Each structure stands twice: as C-alpha cells, then as structure tokens.
Coordinates of N, CA and C in Angstrom, one line a residue:
M503 N 33.6 -13.0 25.3 CA 32.5 -13.2 24.3 C 31.2 -12.7 24.9
I504 N 30.2 -12.5 24.1 CA 29.0 -11.9 24.5 C 27.8 -12.8 24.0
C505 N 26.8 -13.0 24.8 CA 25.6 -13.6 24.3 C 24.8 -12.5 23.7
P506 N 24.5 -12.4 22.4 CA 23.7 -11.3 21.9 C 22.3 -11.3 22.3
V507 N 21.8 -12.4 22.8 CA 20.4 -12.5 23.2 C 20.1 -11.9 24.6
C508 N 20.9 -12.3 25.6 CA 20.7 -11.8 26.9 C 21.7 -10.6 27.3
K509 N 22.7 -10.4 26.3 CA 23.6 -9.3 26.5 C 24.6 -9.5 27.7
Q510 N 24.8 -10.8 28.0 CA 25.8 -11.0 29.1 C 27.1 -11.4 28.5
E511 N 28.2 -11.1 29.2 CA 29.5 -11.5 28.8 C 29.9 -12.7 29.6
F512 N 30.7 -13.6 28.9 CA 31.2 -14.8 29.6 C 32.6 -15.1 29.1
E513 N 33.3 -15.9 29.8 CA 34.7 -16.2 29.5 C 35.0 -17.0 28.2
R514 N 36.1 -16.6 27.6 CA 36.5 -17.4 26.4 C 37.2 -18.7 26.8
G515 N 37.2 -19.6 25.9 CA 37.9 -20.9 26.2 C 37.1 -21.9 26.8
L516 N 35.8 -21.9 26.6 CA 34.9 -22.8 27.2 C 35.0 -24.2 26.5
N517 N 35.0 -25.3 27.2 CA 35.0 -26.6 26.6 C 33.7 -27.3 26.6
D518 N 32.7 -26.7 27.3 CA 31.4 -27.3 27.4 C 30.3 -26.3 27.3
M519 N 29.3 -26.5 26.5 CA 28.2 -25.6 26.3 C 27.4 -25.4 27.6
E520 N 27.5 -26.3 28.6 CA 26.8 -26.2 29.8 C 27.3 -25.1 30.7
N521 N 28.6 -24.7 30.4 CA 29.2 -23.6 31.2 C 28.9 -22.2 30.7
M522 N 28.2 -22.1 29.6 CA 27.9 -20.8 29.0 C 26.8 -20.1 29.8
S523 N 27.1 -18.8 30.1 CA 26.1 -18.1 30.9 C 24.8 -17.8 30.1
C524 N 24.8 -18.0 28.8 CA 23.6 -17.8 28.0 C 22.9 -19.1 27.7
S525 N 23.2 -20.2 28.4 CA 22.6 -21.5 28.1 C 21.1 -21.6 28.2
E526 N 20.5 -20.6 28.9 CA 19.1 -20.6 29.1 C 18.4 -19.7 28.1
C527 N 19.1 -19.1 27.2 CA 18.5 -18.2 26.2 C 17.8 -18.9 25.1
D528 N 16.8 -18.3 24.5 CA 16.2 -18.9 23.3 C 17.1 -18.4 22.1
L529 N 17.8 -19.3 21.6 CA 18.8 -19.0 20.5 C 18.1 -19.1 19.1
G530 N 16.9 -19.3 19.1 CA 16.2 -19.3 17.8 C 16.6 -20.4 16.8
G531 N 16.9 -21.6 17.3 CA 17.3 -22.7 16.5 C 18.8 -22.9 16.3
F532 N 19.6 -21.9 16.8 CA 21.0 -22.1 16.8 C 21.5 -23.0 18.0
T533 N 22.5 -23.8 17.8 CA 23.1 -24.5 18.9 C 23.8 -23.5 19.8
A534 N 24.5 -22.5 19.2 CA 25.2 -21.5 19.9 C 25.3 -20.3 19.0
I535 N 25.5 -19.1 19.6 CA 25.8 -17.9 18.9 C 27.0 -17.2 19.5
F536 N 28.0 -17.0 18.8 CA 29.2 -16.4 19.3 C 29.4 -15.0 18.7
A537 N 29.7 -14.1 19.6 CA 29.9 -12.7 19.3 C 31.2 -12.2 19.9
A538 N 32.0 -11.5 19.1 CA 33.4 -11.1 19.6 C 33.4 -10.0 20.6
G539 N 32.4 -9.0 20.5 CA 32.4 -7.9 21.4 C 31.3 -7.0 21.1
W540 N 31.3 -5.9 21.9 CA 30.2 -4.9 21.7 C 30.5 -4.0 20.5
R541 N 29.4 -3.5 19.9 CA 29.5 -2.6 18.8 C 29.8 -1.2 19.4
D542 N 31.1 -1.0 19.8 CA 31.5 0.2 20.5 C 33.0 0.3 20.3
G543 N 33.4 1.6 20.5 CA 34.9 1.9 20.5 C 35.6 1.4 19.2
V544 N 36.7 0.8 19.4 CA 37.6 0.4 18.2 C 36.9 -0.6 17.3
L545 N 36.2 -1.6 18.0 CA 35.5 -2.6 17.2 C 34.4 -2.0 16.3
K546 N 33.7 -1.1 16.8 CA 32.7 -0.4 16.0 C 33.3 0.4 14.8
K547 N 34.4 1.0 15.1 CA 35.1 1.8 14.1 C 35.6 0.9 13.0
M548 N 36.2 -0.2 13.4 CA 36.8 -1.2 12.4 C 35.7 -1.7 11.5
V549 N 34.5 -2.1 12.1 CA 33.4 -2.7 11.3 C 32.9 -1.6 10.3
E550 N 32.7 -0.4 10.8 CA 32.2 0.6 9.9 C 33.1 1.0 8.8
E551 N 34.4 1.1 9.1 CA 35.4 1.5 8.1 C 35.5 0.4 7.1
Y552 N 35.5 -0.9 7.5 CA 35.5 -2.0 6.6 C 34.3 -2.0 5.7
K553 N 33.1 -1.9 6.3 CA 31.8 -2.1 5.6 C 31.5 -0.9 4.7
Y554 N 31.7 0.3 5.2 CA 31.2 1.5 4.5 C 32.3 2.2 3.6
Q555 N 33.6 2.0 4.1 CA 34.7 2.6 3.3 C 35.5 1.6 2.5
A556 N 35.1 0.4 2.6 CA 35.8 -0.7 1.8 C 37.3 -0.8 2.1
I557 N 37.7 -0.7 3.4 CA 39.1 -0.9 3.7 C 39.3 -2.4 3.9
W558 N 39.7 -3.0 2.8 CA 39.7 -4.4 2.7 C 40.6 -5.1 3.8
A559 N 41.7 -4.5 4.2 CA 42.6 -5.1 5.2 C 41.9 -5.3 6.5
L560 N 40.9 -4.5 6.8 CA 40.2 -4.6 8.1 C 39.3 -5.9 8.1
G561 N 38.9 -6.3 6.9 CA 38.2 -7.6 6.9 C 39.0 -8.8 7.4
D562 N 40.3 -8.7 7.0 CA 41.2 -9.8 7.5 C 41.4 -9.7 9.0
V563 N 41.5 -8.5 9.5 CA 41.6 -8.3 11.0 C 40.4 -8.8 11.7
L564 N 39.2 -8.5 11.2 CA 38.0 -8.9 11.8 C 37.8 -10.4 11.7
A565 N 38.2 -11.0 10.6 CA 38.2 -12.5 10.5 C 39.1 -13.1 11.5
E566 N 40.3 -12.5 11.8 CA 41.2 -13.0 12.8 C 40.6 -12.9 14.2
V567 N 39.9 -11.8 14.4 CA 39.2 -11.7 15.7 C 38.2 -12.8 15.9
L568 N 37.5 -13.2 14.9 CA 36.5 -14.3 15.0 C 37.2 -15.6 15.2
E569 N 38.3 -15.8 14.5 CA 39.1 -17.0 14.5 C 39.6 -17.2 16.0
E570 N 40.1 -16.2 16.6 CA 40.7 -16.3 17.9 C 39.6 -16.5 19.0
M571 N 38.4 -16.0 18.7 CA 37.3 -16.1 19.7 C 36.6 -17.4 19.7
L572 N 36.5 -18.0 18.5 CA 35.7 -19.3 18.4 C 36.4 -20.4 19.1
P573 N 35.7 -21.4 19.6 CA 36.3 -22.6 20.2 C 37.2 -23.2 19.1
S574 N 38.4 -23.7 19.6 CA 39.3 -24.4 18.7 C 38.7 -25.6 18.1
K575 N 39.3 -26.1 17.0 CA 38.7 -27.2 16.2 C 38.7 -28.5 17.1
D576 N 39.5 -28.5 18.1 CA 39.6 -29.8 18.9 C 38.8 -29.7 20.2
E577 N 38.1 -28.6 20.4 CA 37.4 -28.5 21.7 C 36.1 -29.3 21.6
I578 N 35.6 -29.6 22.8 CA 34.4 -30.5 23.0 C 33.2 -29.9 22.2
F579 N 33.1 -28.6 22.1 CA 32.0 -28.0 21.5 C 31.7 -28.6 20.1
W580 N 32.8 -28.7 19.3 CA 32.6 -29.2 17.9 C 32.4 -30.7 17.9
R581 N 33.1 -31.4 18.8 CA 32.9 -32.8 18.9 C 31.4 -33.2 19.3
D582 N 30.8 -32.3 20.1 CA 29.5 -32.6 20.5 C 28.5 -32.4 19.4
L583 N 28.8 -31.6 18.4 CA 28.0 -31.5 17.2 C 28.2 -32.6 16.2
G584 N 29.2 -33.5 16.4 CA 29.4 -34.6 15.6 C 30.5 -34.3 14.6
Q585 N 31.1 -35.4 14.1 CA 32.2 -35.3 13.2 C 31.7 -35.0 11.8
C586 N 31.3 -33.7 11.6 CA 30.6 -33.3 10.4 C 31.4 -32.3 9.7
E587 N 31.2 -32.2 8.4 CA 31.8 -31.1 7.6 C 31.2 -29.7 8.1
V588 N 32.1 -28.7 8.2 CA 31.6 -27.4 8.6 C 31.7 -26.5 7.4
V589 N 30.6 -25.7 7.3 CA 30.4 -24.8 6.2 C 30.1 -23.4 6.7
I590 N 30.8 -22.4 6.4 CA 30.5 -21.0 6.8 C 29.6 -20.5 5.7
V591 N 28.5 -19.9 6.1 CA 27.5 -19.3 5.2 C 27.4 -17.8 5.5
P592 N 27.9 -16.9 4.7 CA 27.7 -15.5 5.0 C 26.3 -15.0 4.8
L593 N 25.8 -14.2 5.6 CA 24.5 -13.6 5.3 C 24.7 -12.6 4.1
P594 N 23.9 -12.8 3.1 CA 24.2 -12.0 1.9 C 24.0 -10.5 2.0
T595 N 24.9 -9.8 1.5 CA 24.8 -8.3 1.4 C 23.9 -7.9 0.3
I596 N 23.2 -6.8 0.5 CA 22.3 -6.2 -0.5 C 23.1 -5.9 -1.8
G597 N 22.6 -6.4 -2.9 CA 23.4 -6.2 -4.1 C 23.8 -4.8 -4.5
R598 N 22.9 -3.9 -4.2 CA 23.2 -2.5 -4.5 C 24.4 -2.0 -3.6
H599 N 24.4 -2.5 -2.4 CA 25.5 -2.1 -1.5 C 26.9 -2.7 -2.0
V600 N 26.8 -3.9 -2.5 CA 28.1 -4.5 -3.0 C 28.6 -3.7 -4.2
R601 N 27.7 -3.2 -5.0 CA 28.1 -2.5 -6.2 C 28.6 -1.1 -5.8
E602 N 28.0 -0.5 -4.8 CA 28.4 0.9 -4.4 C 29.7 0.8 -3.7
R603 N 29.9 -0.2 -2.8 CA 31.1 -0.3 -2.0 C 32.3 -1.0 -2.7
G604 N 31.9 -1.8 -3.7 CA 32.9 -2.6 -4.3 C 33.4 -3.8 -3.5
L605 N 32.5 -4.2 -2.5 CA 33.0 -5.2 -1.5 C 31.7 -5.9 -1.0
D606 N 31.8 -7.2 -1.0 CA 30.8 -8.0 -0.2 C 31.5 -8.4 1.1
H607 N 31.2 -7.6 2.1 CA 32.0 -7.6 3.3 C 31.9 -8.9 4.1
T608 N 30.6 -9.4 4.2 CA 30.4 -10.7 4.9 C 31.1 -11.9 4.2
F609 N 31.0 -11.9 2.9 CA 31.6 -13.0 2.2 C 33.1 -13.0 2.4
R610 N 33.7 -11.9 2.3 CA 35.2 -11.8 2.4 C 35.6 -12.3 3.8
M611 N 34.9 -11.9 4.8 CA 35.3 -12.4 6.2 C 35.1 -13.9 6.3
A612 N 34.0 -14.4 5.7 CA 33.7 -15.8 5.8 C 34.7 -16.6 5.0
H613 N 35.1 -16.1 3.9 CA 36.0 -16.8 3.0 C 37.4 -16.9 3.7
K614 N 37.8 -15.8 4.3 CA 39.1 -15.8 5.0 C 39.1 -16.8 6.2
L615 N 38.0 -16.7 7.0 CA 37.9 -17.6 8.2 C 37.9 -19.0 7.8
A616 N 37.1 -19.3 6.8 CA 37.0 -20.7 6.3 C 38.4 -21.2 5.9
K617 N 39.1 -20.4 5.2 CA 40.5 -20.8 4.8 C 41.4 -21.1 5.9
W618 N 41.3 -20.3 7.0 CA 42.2 -20.5 8.1 C 41.7 -21.8 8.9
R619 N 40.4 -22.0 8.9 CA 39.9 -23.2 9.7 C 39.9 -24.5 8.9
G620 N 40.1 -24.4 7.6 CA 40.0 -25.6 6.8 C 38.6 -26.0 6.6
W621 N 37.7 -25.1 6.6 CA 36.3 -25.3 6.4 C 35.9 -24.9 5.0
K622 N 34.7 -25.1 4.6 CA 34.2 -24.6 3.3 C 33.4 -23.3 3.6
C623 N 33.3 -22.5 2.5 CA 32.5 -21.2 2.5 C 31.6 -21.3 1.3
E624 N 30.3 -21.2 1.5 CA 29.4 -21.3 0.5 C 28.3 -20.3 0.6
R625 N 27.9 -19.7 -0.6 CA 26.8 -18.7 -0.6 C 25.5 -19.4 -0.8
I626 N 25.0 -20.0 0.2 CA 23.8 -20.8 0.2 C 22.6 -19.9 0.2
L627 N 22.7 -18.8 0.9 CA 21.6 -17.9 1.1 C 21.7 -16.7 0.0
S628 N 20.6 -16.3 -0.4 CA 20.5 -15.1 -1.3 C 19.5 -14.1 -0.8
R629 N 19.5 -12.9 -1.3 CA 18.6 -11.9 -1.0 C 17.3 -12.0 -1.8
A630 N 16.2 -12.2 -1.1 CA 14.9 -12.2 -1.7 C 14.3 -10.8 -1.8
A631 N 14.8 -9.9 -0.9 CA 14.4 -8.5 -0.8 C 15.5 -7.6 -0.3
D632 N 15.7 -6.4 -0.9 CA 16.8 -5.6 -0.5 C 16.3 -4.5 0.4
T633 N 15.7 -4.9 1.5 CA 15.3 -3.9 2.5 C 16.5 -3.5 3.4
V634 N 16.6 -2.2 3.7 CA 17.7 -1.7 4.6 C 17.2 -1.6 6.0
Q635 N 17.9 -2.2 6.9 CA 17.5 -2.3 8.3 C 18.1 -1.1 9.2
V636 N 19.1 -0.5 8.7 CA 19.7 0.6 9.5 C 18.7 1.7 9.8
G637 N 18.5 1.9 11.1 CA 17.5 3.0 11.5 C 16.1 2.5 11.7
A638 N 15.8 1.2 11.3 CA 14.5 0.7 11.5 C 14.2 0.3 12.9
K639 N 12.9 0.3 13.3 CA 12.5 -0.1 14.7 C 12.6 -1.6 14.7
A640 N 12.6 -2.2 15.9 CA 12.8 -3.6 16.1 C 11.7 -4.4 15.4
A641 N 10.4 -3.9 15.6 CA 9.3 -4.6 14.9 C 9.4 -4.6 13.4
D642 N 9.9 -3.5 12.9 CA 10.1 -3.4 11.4 C 11.2 -4.3 10.9
R643 N 12.2 -4.4 11.7 CA 13.4 -5.3 11.4 C 12.9 -6.7 11.3
E644 N 12.1 -7.1 12.3 CA 11.6 -8.5 12.3 C 10.8 -8.8 11.0
E645 N 9.9 -7.9 10.6 CA 9.0 -8.0 9.5 C 9.9 -8.1 8.2
Q646 N 10.8 -7.1 8.1 CA 11.7 -7.1 6.9 C 12.5 -8.3 6.8
A647 N 13.1 -8.8 7.9 CA 14.0 -10.0 7.9 C 13.2 -11.2 7.4
R648 N 12.0 -11.4 7.8 CA 11.2 -12.6 7.4 C 11.1 -12.7 5.9
K649 N 11.2 -11.6 5.2 CA 11.1 -11.6 3.7 C 12.4 -11.4 3.0
A650 N 13.5 -11.4 3.7 CA 14.8 -11.0 3.2 C 15.6 -12.1 2.5
Y651 N 15.4 -13.3 2.9 CA 16.3 -14.4 2.5 C 15.6 -15.6 1.8
E652 N 16.3 -16.2 1.0 CA 15.9 -17.5 0.4 C 17.1 -18.4 0.2
V653 N 16.9 -19.7 0.2 CA 18.0 -20.6 0.0 C 18.0 -21.1 -1.4
Y654 N 19.2 -20.9 -2.1 CA 19.3 -21.3 -3.4 C 20.4 -22.4 -3.6
G655 N 21.2 -22.7 -2.6 CA 22.2 -23.7 -2.6 C 21.7 -25.0 -2.0
K656 N 22.5 -26.0 -2.1 CA 22.1 -27.3 -1.5 C 22.4 -27.3 0.0
V657 N 21.4 -27.8 0.8 CA 21.6 -27.9 2.2 C 21.6 -29.4 2.6
D658 N 22.6 -29.8 3.4 CA 22.8 -31.2 3.8 C 22.6 -31.3 5.3
A659 N 21.7 -32.1 5.7 CA 21.4 -32.2 7.1 C 22.6 -32.8 8.0
E660 N 23.6 -33.4 7.3 CA 24.8 -33.9 8.0 C 25.9 -32.9 8.2
R661 N 25.7 -31.7 7.7 CA 26.7 -30.7 7.8 C 26.4 -29.8 9.0
I662 N 27.5 -29.1 9.5 CA 27.3 -28.0 10.5 C 27.4 -26.7 9.7
Y663 N 26.4 -25.8 9.8 CA 26.4 -24.6 9.1 C 26.7 -23.4 10.1
V664 N 27.7 -22.6 9.8 CA 28.0 -21.5 10.6 C 27.5 -20.2 9.9
L665 N 26.5 -19.6 10.4 CA 26.0 -18.4 9.7 C 26.7 -17.2 10.2
L666 N 27.3 -16.4 9.3 CA 28.1 -15.2 9.7 C 27.6 -13.9 9.3
D667 N 27.6 -12.9 10.2 CA 27.2 -11.6 9.9 C 28.1 -10.6 10.7
D668 N 28.0 -9.4 10.3 CA 28.9 -8.4 11.0 C 28.4 -7.9 12.3
V669 N 27.1 -7.6 12.4 CA 26.5 -6.9 13.6 C 25.2 -7.6 13.9
W670 N 25.0 -7.8 15.2 CA 23.7 -8.3 15.8 C 23.1 -7.1 16.5
T671 N 22.0 -6.6 16.0 CA 21.3 -5.6 16.7 C 20.1 -6.1 17.4
T672 N 19.0 -6.5 16.7 CA 17.9 -7.2 17.3 C 18.0 -8.7 17.1
G673 N 18.8 -9.2 16.2 CA 18.9 -10.6 15.8 C 18.0 -11.0 14.7
A674 N 17.2 -10.1 14.2 CA 16.1 -10.4 13.2 C 16.7 -11.1 12.0
S675 N 17.8 -10.5 11.5 CA 18.4 -11.1 10.3 C 18.9 -12.5 10.5
M676 N 19.7 -12.7 11.6 CA 20.2 -14.0 11.8 C 19.1 -15.1 12.1
R677 N 18.1 -14.7 12.8 CA 17.0 -15.6 13.1 C 16.3 -16.0 11.8
A678 N 16.0 -15.0 11.0 CA 15.4 -15.3 9.7 C 16.2 -16.2 8.8
A679 N 17.5 -15.9 8.8 CA 18.4 -16.7 7.9 C 18.4 -18.2 8.5
A680 N 18.4 -18.3 9.8 CA 18.5 -19.6 10.4 C 17.2 -20.4 10.1
E681 N 16.0 -19.7 10.1 CA 14.8 -20.3 9.8 C 14.7 -20.8 8.4
M682 N 15.2 -20.1 7.5 CA 15.3 -20.5 6.1 C 16.2 -21.7 5.9
M683 N 17.3 -21.7 6.6 CA 18.2 -22.9 6.6 C 17.6 -24.1 7.2
R684 N 16.8 -24.0 8.3 CA 16.2 -25.1 8.9 C 15.1 -25.7 8.0
L685 N 14.3 -24.8 7.3 CA 13.3 -25.2 6.4 C 13.9 -26.0 5.2
A686 N 15.1 -25.6 4.9 CA 15.8 -26.3 3.8 C 16.4 -27.6 4.2
G687 N 16.4 -27.9 5.5 CA 16.9 -29.2 6.0 C 18.1 -29.2 6.9
A688 N 18.6 -28.0 7.2 CA 19.8 -27.9 8.1 C 19.4 -28.3 9.5
K689 N 20.2 -29.1 10.2 CA 20.0 -29.6 11.6 C 20.9 -28.9 12.6
R690 N 22.1 -28.6 12.2 CA 23.1 -28.0 13.1 C 23.5 -26.6 12.6
L691 N 23.1 -25.6 13.4 CA 23.4 -24.2 13.1 C 24.1 -23.5 14.2
V692 N 25.2 -22.8 13.8 CA 25.9 -22.0 14.8 C 25.9 -20.6 14.2
G693 N 25.7 -19.6 15.1 CA 25.7 -18.2 14.7 C 27.0 -17.6 15.1
L694 N 27.5 -16.6 14.2 CA 28.8 -16.0 14.5 C 28.7 -14.5 14.0
V695 N 28.9 -13.6 14.9 CA 28.9 -12.2 14.6 C 30.1 -11.5 15.2
V696 N 30.5 -10.4 14.6 CA 31.6 -9.6 15.1 C 31.2 -8.8 16.3
A697 N 30.1 -8.1 16.2 CA 29.8 -7.1 17.2 C 28.3 -7.1 17.6
V698 N 28.0 -6.9 18.8 CA 26.6 -6.8 19.3 C 26.2 -5.4 19.7
G699 N 25.1 -5.0 19.2 CA 24.6 -3.7 19.6 C 24.0 -3.7 21.0
K700 N 24.3 -2.6 21.7 CA 23.8 -2.5 23.1 C 22.3 -2.1 23.1
A701 N 21.7 -2.3 24.2 CA 20.3 -2.1 24.3 C 19.8 -0.7 23.8
R702 N 20.6 0.3 24.1 CA 20.2 1.6 23.7 C 20.1 1.8 22.2
E703 N 20.8 0.9 21.4 CA 20.8 1.0 20.0 C 19.6 0.4 19.3
I704 N 18.8 -0.3 20.1 CA 17.7 -1.1 19.5 C 16.4 -0.3 19.7

C-alpha cells in the first residue's frame, strides 16, 4: 500500500494504525487513506481503460484489488473506529462524462466493493460544479475542488464513511469531499483510492 500524502510505501496486513509509516501525515480529516498502488504500468492501464473506454469488467477487477488491500473486517483498525455501520461513498463523476462513457466508474466500483464487504453504498455527494481537473495545476485543482461537491444525502455521525475515488493526484478532490462530509456531520472518514500519481505528475 501507499500513503498518497507522503508517497511512502508500507506493508499490507497492518493490525494497528500506529504501525503505519504515514501516521505523521496530515490526512485532512481522514482517519486513514488507503491506496492500492502507483498510477503506473498495468494499474494505470486498467484504470484508464475502465474509466475512458468503459470496459466494465475492469471495474470488478479494480474493486477486487481494493477488497484485498483493505484491512479485513475483523482487524483492529475497524474495531478501533467503533462497531458502526460502514457506508461507501463514491466521489461523483461529472454528469457529462457519465453520459459520454455510459458508465459511472466510481459508483460501480463502490457498489461492487460494498456488496462483497456487506456494507452499504450511498450516493451522498453530488457535483456542484463540473470542472475537469485533468491537466490542471495543483493550485487550480485545489480551487476547483473546493467548489465541486455538495452533500444531498443524510449523514449520520455514528456511521463510518469510506470515500472512494479512482486516482489521487494532489488529493484536492478527496480533501474537498471529506470537508463537505465533515460539515454535514460525519465524524469517521476513511479514504480509499486505486492509484496514486507520482510527484512528476503533479
């Protein structure tokens, strides 16, 4: 696994958050952020073919990658968060992109993962602005992300919310989504992404 904030790799199968090499990072309100791998090689190819070419089967493969990477349901990590209901919240895809591709890629991954884990999947976040971040500079991404999301579903402080996205580049989208969830009352937030962009991509 990779900490997307400090870009360090650490071992899978951790039972205690104190053992994480990214425990000193500013996670922007998240209890933890899990990332499966670098946005490189085969993983990059799978994400792009799934997202841009709507190869639906790859969504199941990527969801399985996330399932195997996450701490198991019985590990200390989840118990430390409390015996709460877990809800996966996909970061919403721009509506125009869903229409063009015929696929809401983050929702499909979230729905599949939730089914395997016995969790719920809810579209709590919606798009307030359809800004496209691909190719934007880091400062522009931060500004766009602050205006991108709004909460239109019910948020329960007693639930654990797992925010899911495909790629972490600067983290602007995930941090903005987390901020909106916190303002709506969420207390326990976990970040989950498939791939992390390397420093040269930012």
